[in-house]
Coordinates of C-alpha atoms in Angstrom, one line a residue:
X719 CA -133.9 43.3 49.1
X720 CA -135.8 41.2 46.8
X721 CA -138.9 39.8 46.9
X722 CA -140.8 36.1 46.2
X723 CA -142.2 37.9 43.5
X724 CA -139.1 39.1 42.2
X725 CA -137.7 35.6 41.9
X726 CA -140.8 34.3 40.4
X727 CA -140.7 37.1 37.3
X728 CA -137.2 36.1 36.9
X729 CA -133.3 36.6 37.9
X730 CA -130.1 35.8 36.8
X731 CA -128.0 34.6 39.9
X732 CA -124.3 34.8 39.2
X733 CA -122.8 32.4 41.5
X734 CA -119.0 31.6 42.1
X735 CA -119.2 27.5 42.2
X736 CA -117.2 25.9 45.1
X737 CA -114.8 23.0 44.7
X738 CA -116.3 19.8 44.6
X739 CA -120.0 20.8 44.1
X740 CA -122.0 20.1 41.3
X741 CA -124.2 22.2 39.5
X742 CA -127.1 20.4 40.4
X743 CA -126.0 20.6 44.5
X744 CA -125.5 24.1 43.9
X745 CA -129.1 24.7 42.1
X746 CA -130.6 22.7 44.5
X747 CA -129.4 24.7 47.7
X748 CA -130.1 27.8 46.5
X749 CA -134.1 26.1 45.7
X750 CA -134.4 25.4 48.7
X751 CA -133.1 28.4 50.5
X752 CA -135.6 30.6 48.4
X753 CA -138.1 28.1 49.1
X754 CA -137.6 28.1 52.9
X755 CA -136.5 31.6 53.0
X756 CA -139.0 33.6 50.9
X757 CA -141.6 31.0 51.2
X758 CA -142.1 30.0 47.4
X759 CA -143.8 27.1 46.4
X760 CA -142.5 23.6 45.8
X761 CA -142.5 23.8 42.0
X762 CA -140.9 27.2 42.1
X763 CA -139.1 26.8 39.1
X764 CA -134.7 27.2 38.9
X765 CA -132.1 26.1 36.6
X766 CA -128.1 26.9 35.6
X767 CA -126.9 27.9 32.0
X768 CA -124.6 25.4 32.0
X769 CA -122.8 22.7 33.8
X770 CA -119.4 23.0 35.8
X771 CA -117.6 19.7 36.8
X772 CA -117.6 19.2 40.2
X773 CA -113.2 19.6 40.1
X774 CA -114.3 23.2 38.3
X775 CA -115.0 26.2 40.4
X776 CA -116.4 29.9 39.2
X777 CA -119.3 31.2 37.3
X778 CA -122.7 29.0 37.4
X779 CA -125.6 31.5 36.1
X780 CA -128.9 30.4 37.5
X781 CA -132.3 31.6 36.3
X782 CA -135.6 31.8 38.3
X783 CA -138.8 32.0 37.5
X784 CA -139.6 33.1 34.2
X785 CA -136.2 33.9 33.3
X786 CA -135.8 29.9 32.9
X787 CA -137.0 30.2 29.7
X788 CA -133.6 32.4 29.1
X789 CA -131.8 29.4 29.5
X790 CA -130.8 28.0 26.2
X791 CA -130.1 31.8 25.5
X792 CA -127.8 31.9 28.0
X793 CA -125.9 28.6 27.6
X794 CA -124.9 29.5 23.6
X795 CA -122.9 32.4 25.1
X796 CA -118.9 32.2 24.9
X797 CA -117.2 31.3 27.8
X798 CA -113.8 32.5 29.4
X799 CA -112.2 29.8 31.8
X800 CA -108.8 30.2 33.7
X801 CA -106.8 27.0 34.4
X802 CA -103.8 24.9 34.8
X803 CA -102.3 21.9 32.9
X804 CA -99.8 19.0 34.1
X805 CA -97.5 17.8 30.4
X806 CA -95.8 14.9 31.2
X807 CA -98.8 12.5 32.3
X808 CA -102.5 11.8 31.3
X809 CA -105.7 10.5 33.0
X810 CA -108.7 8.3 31.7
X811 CA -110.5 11.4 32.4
X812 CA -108.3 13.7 31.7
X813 CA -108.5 15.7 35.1
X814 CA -107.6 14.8 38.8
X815 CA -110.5 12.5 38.7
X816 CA -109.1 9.3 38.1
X817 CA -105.1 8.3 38.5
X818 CA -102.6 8.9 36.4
X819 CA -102.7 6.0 33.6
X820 CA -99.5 7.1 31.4
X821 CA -96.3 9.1 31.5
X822 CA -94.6 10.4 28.4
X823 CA -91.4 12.7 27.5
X824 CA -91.6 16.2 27.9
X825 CA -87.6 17.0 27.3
X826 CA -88.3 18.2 23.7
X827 CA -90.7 20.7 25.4
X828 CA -89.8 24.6 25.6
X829 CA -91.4 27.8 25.3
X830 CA -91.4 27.9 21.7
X831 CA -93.2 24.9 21.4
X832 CA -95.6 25.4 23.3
X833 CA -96.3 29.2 22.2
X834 CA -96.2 27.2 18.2
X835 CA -98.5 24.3 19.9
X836 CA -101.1 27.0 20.8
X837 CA -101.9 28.6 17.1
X838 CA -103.2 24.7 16.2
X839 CA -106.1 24.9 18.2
X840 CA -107.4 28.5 18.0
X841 CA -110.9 28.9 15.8
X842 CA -112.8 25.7 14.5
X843 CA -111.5 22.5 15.7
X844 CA -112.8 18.9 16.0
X845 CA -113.0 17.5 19.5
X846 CA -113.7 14.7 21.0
X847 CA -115.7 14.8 24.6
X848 CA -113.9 12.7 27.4
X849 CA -115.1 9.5 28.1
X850 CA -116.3 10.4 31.3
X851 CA -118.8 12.5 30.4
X852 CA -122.5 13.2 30.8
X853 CA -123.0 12.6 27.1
X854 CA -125.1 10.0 26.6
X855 CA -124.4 7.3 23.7
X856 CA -127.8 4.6 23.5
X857 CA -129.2 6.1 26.5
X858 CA -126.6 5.8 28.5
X859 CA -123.9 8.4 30.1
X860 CA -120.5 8.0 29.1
X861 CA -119.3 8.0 32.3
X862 CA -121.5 4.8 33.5
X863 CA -119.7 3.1 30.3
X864 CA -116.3 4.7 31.5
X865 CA -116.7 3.1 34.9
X866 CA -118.4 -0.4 34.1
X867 CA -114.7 -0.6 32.0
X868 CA -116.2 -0.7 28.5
X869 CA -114.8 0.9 25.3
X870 CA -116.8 3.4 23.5
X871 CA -116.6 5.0 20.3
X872 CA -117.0 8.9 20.6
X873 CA -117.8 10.8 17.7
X874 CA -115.9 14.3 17.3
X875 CA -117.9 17.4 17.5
X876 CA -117.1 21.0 16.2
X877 CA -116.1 23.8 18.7
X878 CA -114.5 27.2 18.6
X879 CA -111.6 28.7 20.4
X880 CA -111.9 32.6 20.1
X881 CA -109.0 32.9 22.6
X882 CA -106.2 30.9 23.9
X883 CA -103.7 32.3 26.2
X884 CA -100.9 30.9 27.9
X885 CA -100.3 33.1 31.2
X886 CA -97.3 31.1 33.4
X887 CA -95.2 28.0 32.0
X888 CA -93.6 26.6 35.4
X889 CA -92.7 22.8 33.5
X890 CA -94.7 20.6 34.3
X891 CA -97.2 23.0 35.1
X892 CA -99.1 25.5 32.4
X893 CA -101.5 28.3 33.1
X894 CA -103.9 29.2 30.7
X895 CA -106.7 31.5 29.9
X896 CA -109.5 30.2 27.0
X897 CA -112.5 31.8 25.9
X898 CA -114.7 29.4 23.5
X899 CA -118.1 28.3 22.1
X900 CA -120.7 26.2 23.9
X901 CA -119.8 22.2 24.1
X902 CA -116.1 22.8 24.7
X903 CA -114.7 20.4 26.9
X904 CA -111.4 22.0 28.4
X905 CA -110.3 18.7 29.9
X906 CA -110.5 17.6 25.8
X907 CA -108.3 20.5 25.5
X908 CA -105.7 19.6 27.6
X909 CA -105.6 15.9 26.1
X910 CA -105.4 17.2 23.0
X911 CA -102.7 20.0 23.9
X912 CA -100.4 17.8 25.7
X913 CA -100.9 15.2 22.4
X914 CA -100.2 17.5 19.8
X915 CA -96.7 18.6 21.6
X916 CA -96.2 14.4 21.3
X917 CA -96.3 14.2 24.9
X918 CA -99.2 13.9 27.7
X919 CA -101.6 16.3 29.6
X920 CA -104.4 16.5 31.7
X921 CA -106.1 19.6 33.6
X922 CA -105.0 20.1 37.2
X923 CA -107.5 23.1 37.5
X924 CA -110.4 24.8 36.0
X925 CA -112.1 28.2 36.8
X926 CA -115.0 29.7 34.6
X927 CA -115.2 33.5 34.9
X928 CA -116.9 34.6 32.0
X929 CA -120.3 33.7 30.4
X930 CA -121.1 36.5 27.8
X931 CA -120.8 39.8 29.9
X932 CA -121.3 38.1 33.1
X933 CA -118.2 37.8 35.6
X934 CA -117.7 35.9 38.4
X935 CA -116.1 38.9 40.3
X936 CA -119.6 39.9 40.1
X937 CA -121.0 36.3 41.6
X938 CA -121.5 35.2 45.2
X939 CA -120.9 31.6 46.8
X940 CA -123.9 29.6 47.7
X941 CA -123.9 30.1 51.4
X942 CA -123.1 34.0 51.2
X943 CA -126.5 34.4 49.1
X944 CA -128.4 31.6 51.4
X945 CA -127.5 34.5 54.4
X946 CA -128.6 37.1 52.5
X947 CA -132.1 35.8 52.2
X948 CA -134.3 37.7 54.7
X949 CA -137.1 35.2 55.5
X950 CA -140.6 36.2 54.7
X951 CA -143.0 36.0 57.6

């Protein structure tokens, strides 16, 4: 069982995300639990390598202690994510947080295509981050511009796809298995997909289960690791 003082030299928590959390509820119940639990002090210091949207589930590595200063080490390491895609139909946000906005054709759509869709965007591309985003453009998230209805010009940014797997086609539904660089947005991905087979997409799920070596069949949930906390006395 570890210690106060193990968490203040530093760990890596691998933590499997829940639906609708965000990091930041995530980080901050697992703060408090130590801090509660194992008595640490207010200030004890915690962070993740890397946000997961709140419709995202899967890995969220968090660093105590010490180990925060691994951070930035941690967040330039490739990612895998698992996930599905709806053709036919994008959203403003391009996920199942905001309504479907437009439909499009998806007759011309087979195997083939998509299979032949998939070679496009596998090493460098140029992306463009969703609107709603927590990028922020003259101080302000995109996603505050995004929902006070004003139009915004994103600038494209550089990524890498090492991998891209398609795993189940079920029209309108596509499975998929990535592993890219840091910054890739897979909800961009799915826009982008859905675009280049001239028709629509957005991401119906997401899953991270890879960062670097780390797996999230390796990873706990929030409340499993908040109960295995023996408090100090």
């Amino acid at each position: 069982m570890k210690t106060a003082e193990d968490y203040q030299n530093g760990q890596i928590l691998l933590i499997d995300k829940p639906l609708h959390w965000s990091s930041f509820q995530a980080v901050n119940k697992l703060k408090y639990a130590l801090i509660n639990k194992l008595r640490l002090p207010k200030k004890f210091k915690i962070g993740h390598a890397g946000t997961l949207d709140p419709l995202a589930t899967g890995l969220l590595l968090v660093c105590t202690g010490k180990f925060t200063k691994r951070i930035t080490e941690l967040q330039g390491q490739a990612k895998e994510y698992t996930g599905t895609f709806y053709i036919g139909a994008t959203t403003p946000s391009y996920d199942l947080e905001t309504e479907i906005d437009q439909t499009f054709p998806t007759v011309h759509i087979d195997e083939a295509l998509i299979h032949e869709t998939v070679k496009q965007f596998l090493g460098e591309i140029d992306q463009k981050p969703p609107i709603y985003s927590a990028i922020k453009k003259d101080g302000v998230r995109l996603y505050e511009h995004a929902r006070a209805g004003e139009i915004i010009e994103i600038a494209s940014r550089k990524t890498t796809i090492h991998e891209f797997e398609i795993t189940k086609i079920a029209l309108p539904i596509i499975d998929f298995r990535v592993v890219c660089s840091k910054g890739t947005y897979i909800r961009s991905l799915a826009y982008d997909f859905g675009k280049a087979m001239h028709s629509g997409s957005h991401l119906t799920a997401l899953r991270r289960t890879k960062i670097g070596d780390y797996d999230v069949n390796n990873g706990v949930d929030v409340v499993q690791f908040e109960a295995s906390l023996t408090e100090s006395t």
